[in-house]
C-alpha cells in the first residue's frame, strides 16, 4: 500500500479540518463580512424606527460572528495536533511526497512543500490570535499577524479545489490507484 494507515488517517482528518477552516474563512469574507453585517443591522433596525448607531450595530455583528470563530478556533486547534502528528509521520516514514520523476510530481512536490510550510505559519499565527488576550501582544503586532493570516488563507482557498481536481484527473489519466490508495475505494 503506497500510503500508510497513519498517513491516510492524517490525510482525511487534515482534509476535514482544512474544509472547516476554509469554509468559516470564506463565510467571514462573504455573507458574514463585518461591514455588510453592520450595514444590514443598522438598516433593518432603522426600518423599525430604532436608531441604534454604528457601535451598537458593530457589537451585534461581532455577536453574530462569535459561533463562526468558535468553530474556526476549535478546528484550528485540531490542525495544531494534526501538524504535530504529520511531523511524527515524517520522522517515522520519511518525506514520502517528494518525487521528481514527472512534471506533475515535481509540481505536486513544490505545492505540498508550500502546503506544509503555510500550515506551519497558519498554526503559529492562529495560536497567537487565539491566545491574544493571554499574550497581551500589542494591537499593532496583532493587526499585522491577522493580516498575514488572512492573506495566507488564499493559498488554502485555491489549494482545496485545485488539489481535488488534480488528484482525480491524474488518477483518471494515468489509470493509477492513487485515489484508492489514499483510501477512496473505486471499482
Ligand atoms: C481539504 C481537503 C484536502 C487537503 C487539505 C488535502 C491535502 C493533501 C496533502 C497535503 C497531500 C500530500 C500528502 C503527502 O504525501 O505528504 C495529499 C495527497 C493526496 N490527496 Fe488530498 N487533500 C484534501 C482532499 C482530498 C480529496 C477530497 C481527495 C480525493 C478526491 C484527495 C486525494 C489525495 C490523493 C490521491 C493524494 C496522494 C496524491 C499524491 O501522492 O500526489 N485529497 N492531500
Ligand atoms: C488553513 C488554515 C486556516 C485558514 C484558511 C484560516 C483563515 C482565517 C481567516 C480568513 C481569518 C480572518 C482574518 C481577518 O478577519 O482579517 C482568520 C482569523 C482567525 N483565525 Fe484562522 N485560519 C486558519 C487556521 C487557523 C488556526 C490553526 C487557528 C488557531 C489555532 C486560527 C485562529 C484564528 C483566529 C483566532 C482568528 C481571528 C478571529 C477574530 O477575528 O476574532 N486559524 N483565519
Tab-separated table of C-alpha atoms and ligand atoms in Angstrom:
chain	number	residue	atom	x	y	z
A	1	UNK	CA	0.000	0.000	0.000
A	2	UNK	CA	1.638	3.327	-1.134
A	3	UNK	CA	0.190	5.345	1.756
A	4	UNK	CA	0.391	4.035	5.338
A	5	UNK	CA	-2.687	3.826	7.579
A	6	UNK	CA	-1.223	6.694	9.631
A	7	UNK	CA	-0.776	8.934	6.527
A	8	UNK	CA	-4.305	8.168	5.301
A	9	UNK	CA	-5.778	8.846	8.759
A	10	UNK	CA	-3.849	12.132	8.882
A	11	UNK	CA	-4.938	12.987	5.308
A	12	UNK	CA	-8.688	12.720	5.948
A	13	UNK	CA	-8.644	14.365	9.404
A	14	UNK	CA	-6.493	17.141	7.888
A	15	UNK	CA	-8.928	17.460	4.962
A	16	UNK	CA	-11.863	17.769	7.409
A	17	UNK	CA	-10.060	20.432	9.456
A	18	UNK	CA	-8.999	22.442	6.384
A	19	UNK	CA	-12.513	22.205	4.898
A	20	UNK	CA	-13.976	23.779	8.086
A	21	UNK	CA	-11.199	26.410	8.418
A	22	UNK	CA	-11.515	27.447	4.764
A	23	UNK	CA	-15.335	27.286	4.981
A	24	UNK	CA	-15.513	29.601	8.020
A	25	UNK	CA	-12.920	31.906	6.393
A	26	UNK	CA	-14.983	32.144	3.177
A	27	UNK	CA	-18.188	32.830	5.153
A	28	UNK	CA	-16.287	35.593	7.017
A	29	UNK	CA	-15.171	37.105	3.698
A	30	UNK	CA	-18.669	36.934	2.121
A	31	UNK	CA	-22.034	36.661	3.950
A	32	UNK	CA	-20.519	37.436	7.388
A	33	UNK	CA	-18.355	40.344	6.251
A	34	UNK	CA	-18.362	42.797	9.204
A	35	UNK	CA	-19.229	45.949	7.166
A	36	UNK	CA	-22.011	44.152	5.275
A	37	UNK	CA	-23.475	42.890	8.568
A	38	UNK	CA	-23.247	46.323	10.252
A	39	UNK	CA	-24.990	47.970	7.293
A	40	UNK	CA	-27.853	45.447	7.187
A	41	UNK	CA	-28.309	45.512	11.012
A	42	UNK	CA	-28.406	49.364	11.032
A	43	UNK	CA	-30.806	49.415	8.031
A	44	UNK	CA	-33.244	46.767	9.319
A	45	UNK	CA	-33.401	48.242	12.854
A	46	UNK	CA	-33.994	51.696	11.317
A	47	UNK	CA	-36.994	50.251	9.419
A	48	UNK	CA	-38.418	49.522	12.903
A	49	UNK	CA	-37.717	53.116	13.950
A	50	UNK	CA	-34.792	52.091	16.193
A	51	UNK	CA	-31.684	54.263	15.547
A	52	UNK	CA	-29.040	52.041	17.243
A	53	UNK	CA	-25.922	53.740	15.824
A	54	UNK	CA	-22.731	52.249	14.334
A	55	UNK	CA	-21.157	50.997	17.583
A	56	UNK	CA	-24.216	49.000	18.675
A	57	UNK	CA	-24.561	47.550	15.159
A	58	UNK	CA	-20.880	46.507	15.360
A	59	UNK	CA	-21.484	44.798	18.734
A	60	UNK	CA	-24.372	42.822	17.221
A	61	UNK	CA	-22.290	41.951	14.120
A	62	UNK	CA	-19.472	40.625	16.335
A	63	UNK	CA	-22.019	38.603	18.344
A	64	UNK	CA	-23.215	37.017	15.080
A	65	UNK	CA	-19.555	36.217	14.195
A	66	UNK	CA	-18.811	34.502	17.512
A	67	UNK	CA	-20.145	30.977	16.694
A	68	UNK	CA	-18.240	31.134	13.368
A	69	UNK	CA	-14.944	31.859	15.161
A	70	UNK	CA	-15.652	29.234	17.828
A	71	UNK	CA	-15.804	26.610	15.054
A	72	UNK	CA	-12.761	28.125	13.347
A	73	UNK	CA	-10.677	28.115	16.512
A	74	UNK	CA	-11.818	24.599	17.553
A	75	UNK	CA	-10.716	23.117	14.188
A	76	UNK	CA	-7.669	25.378	14.346
A	77	UNK	CA	-6.582	23.511	17.496
A	78	UNK	CA	-7.289	20.201	15.715
A	79	UNK	CA	-4.947	21.386	12.918
A	80	UNK	CA	-2.247	22.085	15.555
A	81	UNK	CA	-2.368	18.435	16.680
A	82	UNK	CA	-2.563	17.161	13.111
A	83	UNK	CA	0.583	19.121	12.192
A	84	UNK	CA	2.438	17.501	15.131
A	85	UNK	CA	1.073	14.093	14.006
A	86	UNK	CA	2.252	14.788	10.399
A	87	UNK	CA	5.755	15.680	11.648
A	88	UNK	CA	5.747	12.400	13.605
A	89	UNK	CA	4.852	10.520	10.358
A	90	UNK	CA	7.656	12.380	8.506
A	91	UNK	CA	10.100	11.206	11.211
A	92	UNK	CA	8.773	7.595	11.112
A	93	UNK	CA	8.285	7.218	7.335
A	94	UNK	CA	10.421	9.921	5.742
A	95	UNK	CA	9.231	12.741	3.441
A	96	UNK	CA	7.226	10.415	1.155
A	97	UNK	CA	5.685	13.070	-1.120
A	98	UNK	CA	8.963	14.245	-2.681
A	99	UNK	CA	9.003	12.831	-6.234
A	100	UNK	CA	10.681	14.430	-9.262
A	101	UNK	CA	10.051	11.780	-11.925
A	102	UNK	CA	7.385	13.649	-13.894
A	103	UNK	CA	6.436	17.342	-14.210
A	104	UNK	CA	3.185	16.524	-12.346
A	105	UNK	CA	5.154	15.014	-9.435
A	106	UNK	CA	7.647	17.907	-9.425
A	107	UNK	CA	4.731	20.371	-9.244
A	108	UNK	CA	2.999	18.327	-6.502
A	109	UNK	CA	6.249	18.268	-4.520
A	110	UNK	CA	6.518	22.094	-4.679
A	111	UNK	CA	2.831	22.596	-3.809
A	112	UNK	CA	2.856	20.068	-0.925
A	113	UNK	CA	6.009	21.776	0.465
A	114	UNK	CA	4.178	25.129	0.289
A	115	UNK	CA	1.148	23.430	1.921
A	116	UNK	CA	3.184	22.188	4.906
A	117	UNK	CA	5.147	25.481	5.309
A	118	UNK	CA	1.981	27.615	5.193
A	119	UNK	CA	0.139	25.210	7.514
A	120	UNK	CA	3.008	25.764	9.971
A	121	UNK	CA	2.543	29.566	9.597
A	122	UNK	CA	-1.278	29.357	9.960
A	123	UNK	CA	-0.900	27.291	13.139
A	124	UNK	CA	1.623	29.731	14.689
A	125	UNK	CA	-0.281	32.905	13.693
A	126	UNK	CA	-3.630	31.280	14.575
A	127	UNK	CA	-2.395	30.329	18.065
A	128	UNK	CA	-1.174	33.899	18.652
A	129	UNK	CA	-4.572	35.286	17.521
A	130	UNK	CA	-6.489	32.732	19.609
A	131	UNK	CA	-4.352	33.459	22.698
A	132	UNK	CA	-4.065	37.229	22.093
A	133	UNK	CA	-5.690	38.150	25.446
A	134	UNK	CA	-3.264	35.963	27.424
A	135	UNK	CA	-0.252	37.070	25.373
A	136	UNK	CA	-1.068	40.792	25.782
A	137	UNK	CA	0.642	41.373	22.445
A	138	UNK	CA	0.440	44.974	21.135
A	139	UNK	CA	-2.559	45.637	18.916
A	140	UNK	CA	-0.198	46.688	16.090
A	141	UNK	CA	1.565	43.302	16.075
A	142	UNK	CA	-1.786	41.503	16.350
A	143	UNK	CA	-3.159	43.542	13.463
A	144	UNK	CA	-0.170	42.627	11.267
A	145	UNK	CA	-0.362	38.936	12.247
A	146	UNK	CA	-4.083	38.906	11.446
A	147	UNK	CA	-3.432	40.489	8.029
A	148	UNK	CA	-0.726	37.917	7.233
A	149	UNK	CA	-3.005	35.084	8.452
A	150	UNK	CA	-5.787	36.469	6.248
A	151	UNK	CA	-3.509	36.779	3.204
A	152	UNK	CA	-2.025	33.274	3.579
A	153	UNK	CA	-5.595	31.906	3.749
A	154	UNK	CA	-5.873	32.433	-0.029
A	155	UNK	CA	-3.350	29.618	-0.644
A	156	UNK	CA	-5.695	27.139	1.052
A	157	UNK	CA	-8.818	28.582	-0.612
A	158	UNK	CA	-7.232	27.770	-4.016
A	159	UNK	CA	-5.373	24.599	-2.873
A	160	UNK	CA	-8.509	22.590	-1.958
A	161	UNK	CA	-10.390	22.711	-5.310
A	162	UNK	CA	-7.137	22.508	-7.371
A	163	UNK	CA	-5.852	19.558	-5.324
A	164	UNK	CA	-9.100	17.584	-5.674
A	165	UNK	CA	-9.256	18.344	-9.416
A	166	UNK	CA	-5.600	17.359	-9.954
A	167	UNK	CA	-5.649	14.089	-7.980
A	168	UNK	CA	-8.894	12.973	-9.672
A	169	UNK	CA	-7.654	13.988	-13.164
A	170	UNK	CA	-4.212	12.441	-12.551
A	171	UNK	CA	-5.716	9.195	-11.350
A	172	UNK	CA	-8.160	9.061	-14.300
A	173	UNK	CA	-5.497	9.899	-16.910
A	174	UNK	CA	-2.864	7.529	-15.541
A	175	UNK	CA	-5.404	4.914	-14.520
A	176	UNK	CA	-3.250	4.570	-11.398
A	177	UNK	CA	-4.633	3.592	-7.970
A	178	UNK	CA	-3.534	6.713	-6.045
A	179	UNK	CA	-7.151	7.622	-5.209
A	180	UNK	CA	-7.950	4.168	-3.809
A	181	UNK	CA	-4.536	4.037	-2.118
A	182	UNK	CA	-5.370	7.281	-0.313
A	183	UNK	CA	-8.419	5.472	0.981
A	184	UNK	CA	-11.148	6.091	-1.591
A	185	UNK	CA	-12.214	2.704	-2.927
A	186	UNK	CA	-13.386	2.938	-6.541
A	187	UNK	CA	-14.296	-0.031	-8.702
B	1	LIG	C1	-9.288	19.973	2.202
B	1	LIG	C2	-9.096	18.878	1.596
B	1	LIG	C3	-7.745	18.233	1.344
B	1	LIG	C4	-6.496	18.563	1.759
B	1	LIG	C5	-6.073	19.738	2.620
B	1	LIG	C6	-5.565	17.561	1.201
B	1	LIG	C7	-4.189	17.566	1.394
B	1	LIG	C8	-3.324	16.657	0.851
B	1	LIG	C9	-1.876	16.656	1.042
B	1	LIG	C10	-1.110	17.688	1.860
B	1	LIG	C11	-1.368	15.591	0.377
B	1	LIG	C12	0.123	15.139	0.298
B	1	LIG	C13	0.309	14.079	1.370
B	1	LIG	C14	1.776	13.603	1.406
B	1	LIG	O1	2.104	12.669	0.672
B	1	LIG	O2	2.549	14.224	2.171
B	1	LIG	C15	-2.483	14.921	-0.253
B	1	LIG	C16	-2.351	13.806	-1.047
B	1	LIG	C17	-3.428	13.262	-1.671
B	1	LIG	N1	-4.741	13.626	-1.590
B	1	LIG	FE1	-5.513	15.145	-0.559
B	1	LIG	N2	-6.285	16.646	0.479
B	1	LIG	C18	-7.614	17.026	0.534
B	1	LIG	C19	-8.694	16.418	-0.070
B	1	LIG	C20	-8.549	15.348	-0.894
B	1	LIG	C21	-9.654	14.733	-1.588
B	1	LIG	C22	-11.126	15.160	-1.470
B	1	LIG	C23	-9.126	13.712	-2.330
B	1	LIG	C24	-9.813	12.735	-3.227
B	1	LIG	C25	-10.714	13.071	-4.098
B	1	LIG	C26	-7.696	13.683	-2.076
B	1	LIG	C27	-6.832	12.764	-2.630
B	1	LIG	C28	-5.472	12.777	-2.398
B	1	LIG	C29	-4.566	11.810	-3.036
B	1	LIG	C30	-4.955	10.682	-4.004
B	1	LIG	C31	-3.290	12.109	-2.563
B	1	LIG	C32	-1.970	11.424	-2.978
B	1	LIG	C33	-1.589	12.112	-4.272
B	1	LIG	C34	-0.125	12.285	-4.442
B	1	LIG	O3	0.644	11.443	-3.965
B	1	LIG	O4	0.197	13.325	-5.016
B	1	LIG	N3	-7.369	14.710	-1.204
B	1	LIG	N4	-3.667	15.587	0.049
B	2	LIG	C1	-5.608	26.664	6.732
B	2	LIG	C2	-5.949	27.086	7.840
B	2	LIG	C3	-6.599	28.442	8.166
B	2	LIG	C4	-7.270	29.343	7.351
B	2	LIG	C5	-7.555	29.222	5.858
B	2	LIG	C6	-7.658	30.480	8.201
B	2	LIG	C7	-8.304	31.629	7.737
B	2	LIG	C8	-8.623	32.719	8.542
B	2	LIG	C9	-9.192	33.972	8.036
B	2	LIG	C10	-9.505	34.301	6.584
B	2	LIG	C11	-9.372	34.803	9.123
B	2	LIG	C12	-9.979	36.232	9.126
B	2	LIG	C13	-8.897	37.226	9.226
B	2	LIG	C14	-9.491	38.643	9.289
B	2	LIG	O1	-10.516	38.862	9.918
B	2	LIG	O2	-8.853	39.525	8.699
B	2	LIG	C15	-8.926	34.062	10.303
B	2	LIG	C16	-8.956	34.584	11.599
B	2	LIG	C17	-8.595	33.845	12.703
B	2	LIG	N1	-8.047	32.558	12.715
B	2	LIG	FE1	-7.655	31.403	11.122
B	2	LIG	N2	-7.248	30.245	9.512
B	2	LIG	C18	-6.601	29.019	9.525
B	2	LIG	C19	-6.019	28.380	10.605
B	2	LIG	C20	-6.171	28.822	11.910
B	2	LIG	C21	-5.649	28.124	13.074
B	2	LIG	C22	-4.816	26.836	13.025
B	2	LIG	C23	-6.053	28.848	14.184
B	2	LIG	C24	-5.830	28.589	15.671
B	2	LIG	C25	-5.174	27.695	16.225
B	2	LIG	C26	-6.783	30.025	13.689
B	2	LIG	C27	-7.306	31.015	14.507
B	2	LIG	C28	-7.844	32.207	14.034
B	2	LIG	C29	-8.272	33.308	14.919
B	2	LIG	C30	-8.219	33.321	16.456
B	2	LIG	C31	-8.730	34.344	14.075
B	2	LIG	C32	-9.257	35.748	14.489
B	2	LIG	C33	-10.746	35.647	14.732
B	2	LIG	C34	-11.311	37.024	15.166
B	2	LIG	O3	-11.335	37.954	14.390
B	2	LIG	O4	-11.739	37.079	16.304
B	2	LIG	N3	-6.833	29.983	12.312
B	2	LIG	N4	-8.482	32.796	9.927
